[in-house]
C-alpha cells in the first residue's frame, strides 16, 4: 500500500523532530573504530555494578516468573520507597526509567500552546518530550554553568505549566542550595509546577544540598524525580520514579502507563534501595576518579568542571566531536557536549580505577597530538 | 497560496496567472515576473506532455528575497528535461522531453526537482528579486576591546556588516548575496540564513559570521568577517562556538565553514580542504555536530588516496569499499542538478542520478559550460551512493581534482571535485 497521504497525517511538531539515534553495540563500534575493547564513559553509569543484594536477586531469579505480569503499580516497591523516603505510598509513581516519568508529567499537565521552562544546557529529555508533544520548550541560558533563577523566571508566563530544574545539573554538576531553591519557589509562586530532577542526588555529599522531598509539605507544587539508573546501577533494567503530593500523583497516575516497569526491575530496585555501604563505596570511587581527572587536566592545562557527581566536563582546545572520534580509536567512548550546547567540551563518566588511568593516558596522548595550547589558555584564562 | 490543476494545456493561463500574482506578492519587478511566468509556461507544457491529465498542486512560497513556485506532481515526469544540456532543437522533430526546459533553467535562479519524503515529486522554480546597487559608504572601524554577541541584530547593524564585507574582503571571499544590504536583510528574514554579530558597548561592529541552512543536513557558514577587534583570535573562537551552540541540539549533522582565513582549529573547525575559485582561495573548515558511529563508504579507486587521507586526518571510521564497475545495470540515465552563477563564473553540478550514459552526459554539460564561459566548475560525489563512483573516473579524466571532503554531506560523505577553467 502506498501511504501517499502520510505527510498530512503527521503533526508538524513531530515531522520537525529528529529521532534520537542510540549507539550501536560494542562489537560493531570496535570493528569500525579498530579498537580491541571499548570502555563506555558516556552514560554516567556506575562501574561497580548493582548493589550485592540486587545482584544476588538477579542471579537467583526464577525464569518461570516472567510469564506473569508484574505488579501494575509496583506496590511492594512503592511501599518500601515510601517508607524509606518518609512519604505515603500513593505519593510515589514508578516508570520505565525517569525518562518515562518525564513523559507522564508532561502529558498530564501540558497541552498544545502551553510551555515548559528549563535551562538551555541541561538534560535534553525535558526539551525533547515537550517538543514532540507540541509543547514549547523555553530555555534560559545557564549563568556561570548553573541554573539561573532570573533567566528562568523571566521566561515563565501564564501558559507555563512546568519548570524543570536539574539538581545537580547534568552535565555541569552545579546545584542549587536549599536556600536558593526555597527562594526560587517563593518567587515563582504556586501557579506553576516545579520538577526537581534529582537523578544524581545520591552522589551529593554537601550539607546544604536540598532534599526536595522534605520540601513537599512547604511547596505542594513540587515534583521530585529520582532514578535507579545512576547510583543504584540498574540502568539496564529501566526504573525511575517521582514523588509528589497525592493531589499531584492522582493526576499524573492518569497518564502513567501501567505495567511498564518489569518484574526484574521492581524486585532488583527493592533489593538495592538504601544500601549505605554500596553508596559509600560508590562515592569514594567517584571521588578518586574525579581527583585523577582533575590532576590530569591540571597537567594538560585543560579547564575542568568537577563535582560530587559521577561525571566531569572537560574543555578541549579543539572540536569535541573530533576528540570523540580520536578517543574511540583508543577505545574510550565519552559524551560530546555540542549536543548540550557546550561546543568544545566533553563529559566523562567516572569509571573504575584502571579505566580512569587508561582514559587519562588516552586524553594526554590526544592533547599532545592535536594542539597548540597557547590560544586556549589565553581564551580561558588558564596559565601555562 | 495554492492551486490544484489538471495537466492539460488549456489550463495554462490559470497557472501563469497564478505565477504572476505570486511574483507580485513577492515584490518581483516586471522583468523578473515575466521570466517567472515564461518559465512556468514552459514547465507546465512539459509536464502536460510528460504526465498528461495528472492532477498537480502548485504552491507559492514567499522567501522575501525570492518567489518559489513548487509544482507537486504525483509521479516523476520525464527527468531528461532537467538536464540543462537538453536544448530546443528546431531542426528536427523531437519530443518535448528531448528539448528540455531551456528557459526555466536559464531564466530562473534555481530550478530543481526532489523526491518528497512522503511520496510524490516536487519541482521548484525560484526567481530572486533584484536589489539596488550598494551605495559605498565605508566607515573606519574603531578597535573594539570588549564585545557581546547577538543573533538578532538591528537592521542597521546588518547593513553595516554587509558594507564591511563588501569593502574589506575580496569578492571571492563571500557569497554575492551578502550584498547589497537590502538583499542580506531579506535573506535573514527568510530564516534560512542567520547571523551572529559581535558588537562593542556602543554598538560598534567588531565582526560576525553568516550561516545558511538549506534542505541538507549541513549548515554552510561564512566568515568570520572581522572589523577591528582587539583580540581577533578570541573573537573568532567566540563566533564559531556560538554557531556550534546554535546548532548543537538540532537535526543538523555538521557545519561547513567557508573562511577568508585558515579555519580556526581552536574554535572547533578541522581543515576540510580548500577551493580555488575565480579570484582566490577559500579555506574550508568542517565541524561535526554529532557523535558518529562510523559508516560504509563506496569510493571509486581513483579517489581512494584522497578519501583515505582525509578520513585519516579527520579520524573518520569508514568501512571503505572500492567501487568497481562490473557492468551491472544501474540507473537508466544520468541527471545533474545544475546551479549557475554567471556573475562569478561558477557552476555546480550535483549528480541526482548516475547511469550508464554518465560519460556522455557529463561531456555535454562541460561542453555547454565551456561555451558559456564558466571558469570554475564543481561537482560532488557521494560515498553513500555507490553509483556516484561510476562518475568519478570521468570527472578525473576531464581535469577535475578532489578538493574537499564533507563528512555526512550527502547520504554518506561528499567529495567535492573542482575543475578550474581551461584545465581540460
Ligand atoms: C538528569 C537526568 N535525569 C533523568 C535521567 C534518566 O534516567 P533513567 O535512566 O531513569 O531514564 C538521566 C539519565 O541520564 C539524567 O541524567
PDB file of N, CA, C and O and ligand atoms in Angstrom, chain A residues 97-99 123 126 166 170 197 199-200 227 229-230 238-239, ligand 1:
ATOM      1  N   UNK A  97      12.209   3.877  33.824  1.00  0.00           N
ATOM      2  CA  UNK A  97      13.255   4.904  33.821  1.00  0.00           C
ATOM      3  C   UNK A  97      12.630   6.254  34.129  1.00  0.00           C
ATOM      4  O   UNK A  97      11.429   6.464  33.905  1.00  0.00           O
ATOM      5  N   UNK A  98      13.455   7.155  34.664  1.00  0.00           N
ATOM      6  CA  UNK A  98      12.951   8.508  34.919  1.00  0.00           C
ATOM      7  C   UNK A  98      12.497   9.153  33.615  1.00  0.00           C
ATOM      8  O   UNK A  98      11.592   9.988  33.593  1.00  0.00           O
ATOM      9  N   UNK A  99      13.082   8.725  32.509  1.00  0.00           N
ATOM     10  CA  UNK A  99      12.672   9.276  31.214  1.00  0.00           C
ATOM     11  C   UNK A  99      11.177   9.107  30.976  1.00  0.00           C
ATOM     12  O   UNK A  99      10.502  10.012  30.494  1.00  0.00           O
ATOM     13  N   UNK A 123      19.979  18.323  30.836  1.00  0.00           N
ATOM     14  CA  UNK A 123      19.491  17.057  30.311  1.00  0.00           C
ATOM     15  C   UNK A 123      18.448  17.338  29.218  1.00  0.00           C
ATOM     16  O   UNK A 123      17.522  18.119  29.418  1.00  0.00           O
ATOM     17  N   UNK A 126      13.749  16.661  28.761  1.00  0.00           N
ATOM     18  CA  UNK A 126      12.586  17.538  29.053  1.00  0.00           C
ATOM     19  C   UNK A 126      12.178  18.271  27.770  1.00  0.00           C
ATOM     20  O   UNK A 126      11.012  18.327  27.399  1.00  0.00           O
ATOM     21  N   UNK A 166      17.233  20.761  37.033  1.00  0.00           N
ATOM     22  CA  UNK A 166      18.043  19.552  37.177  1.00  0.00           C
ATOM     23  C   UNK A 166      19.047  19.828  38.300  1.00  0.00           C
ATOM     24  O   UNK A 166      19.933  20.659  38.151  1.00  0.00           O
ATOM     25  N   UNK A 170      22.956  17.876  35.130  1.00  0.00           N
ATOM     26  CA  UNK A 170      23.685  17.106  34.128  1.00  0.00           C
ATOM     27  C   UNK A 170      23.723  17.998  32.892  1.00  0.00           C
ATOM     28  O   UNK A 170      22.657  18.363  32.406  1.00  0.00           O
ATOM     29  N   UNK A 197      14.640  17.488  39.199  1.00  0.00           N
ATOM     30  CA  UNK A 197      15.206  16.208  38.767  1.00  0.00           C
ATOM     31  C   UNK A 197      16.424  15.909  39.637  1.00  0.00           C
ATOM     32  O   UNK A 197      17.464  16.553  39.510  1.00  0.00           O
ATOM     33  N   UNK A 199      18.184  13.055  39.747  1.00  0.00           N
ATOM     34  CA  UNK A 199      18.735  11.777  39.272  1.00  0.00           C
ATOM     35  C   UNK A 199      20.079  11.447  39.935  1.00  0.00           C
ATOM     36  O   UNK A 199      20.426  10.284  40.102  1.00  0.00           O
ATOM     37  N   UNK A 200      20.812  12.490  40.314  1.00  0.00           N
ATOM     38  CA  UNK A 200      22.154  12.263  40.885  1.00  0.00           C
ATOM     39  C   UNK A 200      22.218  12.597  42.374  1.00  0.00           C
ATOM     40  O   UNK A 200      23.301  12.751  42.929  1.00  0.00           O
ATOM     41  N   UNK A 227      16.049   8.200  40.149  1.00  0.00           N
ATOM     42  CA  UNK A 227      16.226   7.041  39.270  1.00  0.00           C
ATOM     43  C   UNK A 227      17.077   5.967  39.934  1.00  0.00           C
ATOM     44  O   UNK A 227      17.881   6.273  40.819  1.00  0.00           O
ATOM     45  N   UNK A 229      18.970   4.249  37.911  1.00  0.00           N
ATOM     46  CA  UNK A 229      19.973   4.035  36.853  1.00  0.00           C
ATOM     47  C   UNK A 229      21.360   4.483  37.247  1.00  0.00           C
ATOM     48  O   UNK A 229      22.343   3.978  36.719  1.00  0.00           O
ATOM     49  N   UNK A 230      21.450   5.471  38.114  1.00  0.00           N
ATOM     50  CA  UNK A 230      22.749   6.096  38.339  1.00  0.00           C
ATOM     51  C   UNK A 230      23.436   5.483  39.566  1.00  0.00           C
ATOM     52  O   UNK A 230      24.220   4.566  39.418  1.00  0.00           O
ATOM     53  N   UNK A 238      15.851  -0.296  33.582  1.00  0.00           N
ATOM     54  CA  UNK A 238      14.968   0.840  33.326  1.00  0.00           C
ATOM     55  C   UNK A 238      13.940   1.035  34.446  1.00  0.00           C
ATOM     56  O   UNK A 238      12.811   0.557  34.382  1.00  0.00           O
ATOM     57  N   UNK A 239      14.330   1.737  35.464  1.00  0.00           N
ATOM     58  CA  UNK A 239      13.375   2.051  36.526  1.00  0.00           C
ATOM     59  C   UNK A 239      13.722   3.381  37.201  1.00  0.00           C
ATOM     60  O   UNK A 239      14.870   3.634  37.562  1.00  0.00           O
TER      61      UNK A 239
HETATM   62  C1  LIG C   1      19.348  14.365  34.904  1.00  0.00           C
HETATM   63  C2  LIG C   1      18.809  13.064  34.434  1.00  0.00           C
HETATM   64  N1  LIG C   1      17.505  12.803  34.596  1.00  0.00           N
HETATM   65  C3  LIG C   1      16.969  11.650  34.177  1.00  0.00           C
HETATM   66  C4  LIG C   1      17.737  10.684  33.564  1.00  0.00           C
HETATM   67  C5  LIG C   1      17.060   9.455  33.046  1.00  0.00           C
HETATM   68  O1  LIG C   1      17.274   8.370  33.830  1.00  0.00           O
HETATM   69  P1  LIG C   1      16.590   6.965  33.551  1.00  0.00           P
HETATM   70  O2  LIG C   1      17.718   6.050  33.185  1.00  0.00           O
HETATM   71  O3  LIG C   1      15.975   6.599  34.847  1.00  0.00           O
HETATM   72  O4  LIG C   1      15.608   7.112  32.470  1.00  0.00           O
HETATM   73  C6  LIG C   1      19.102  10.899  33.387  1.00  0.00           C
HETATM   74  C7  LIG C   1      19.940   9.909  32.692  1.00  0.00           C
HETATM   75  O5  LIG C   1      20.977  10.167  32.126  1.00  0.00           O
HETATM   76  C8  LIG C   1      19.649  12.133  33.827  1.00  0.00           C
HETATM   77  O6  LIG C   1      20.949  12.417  33.647  1.00  0.00           O
END
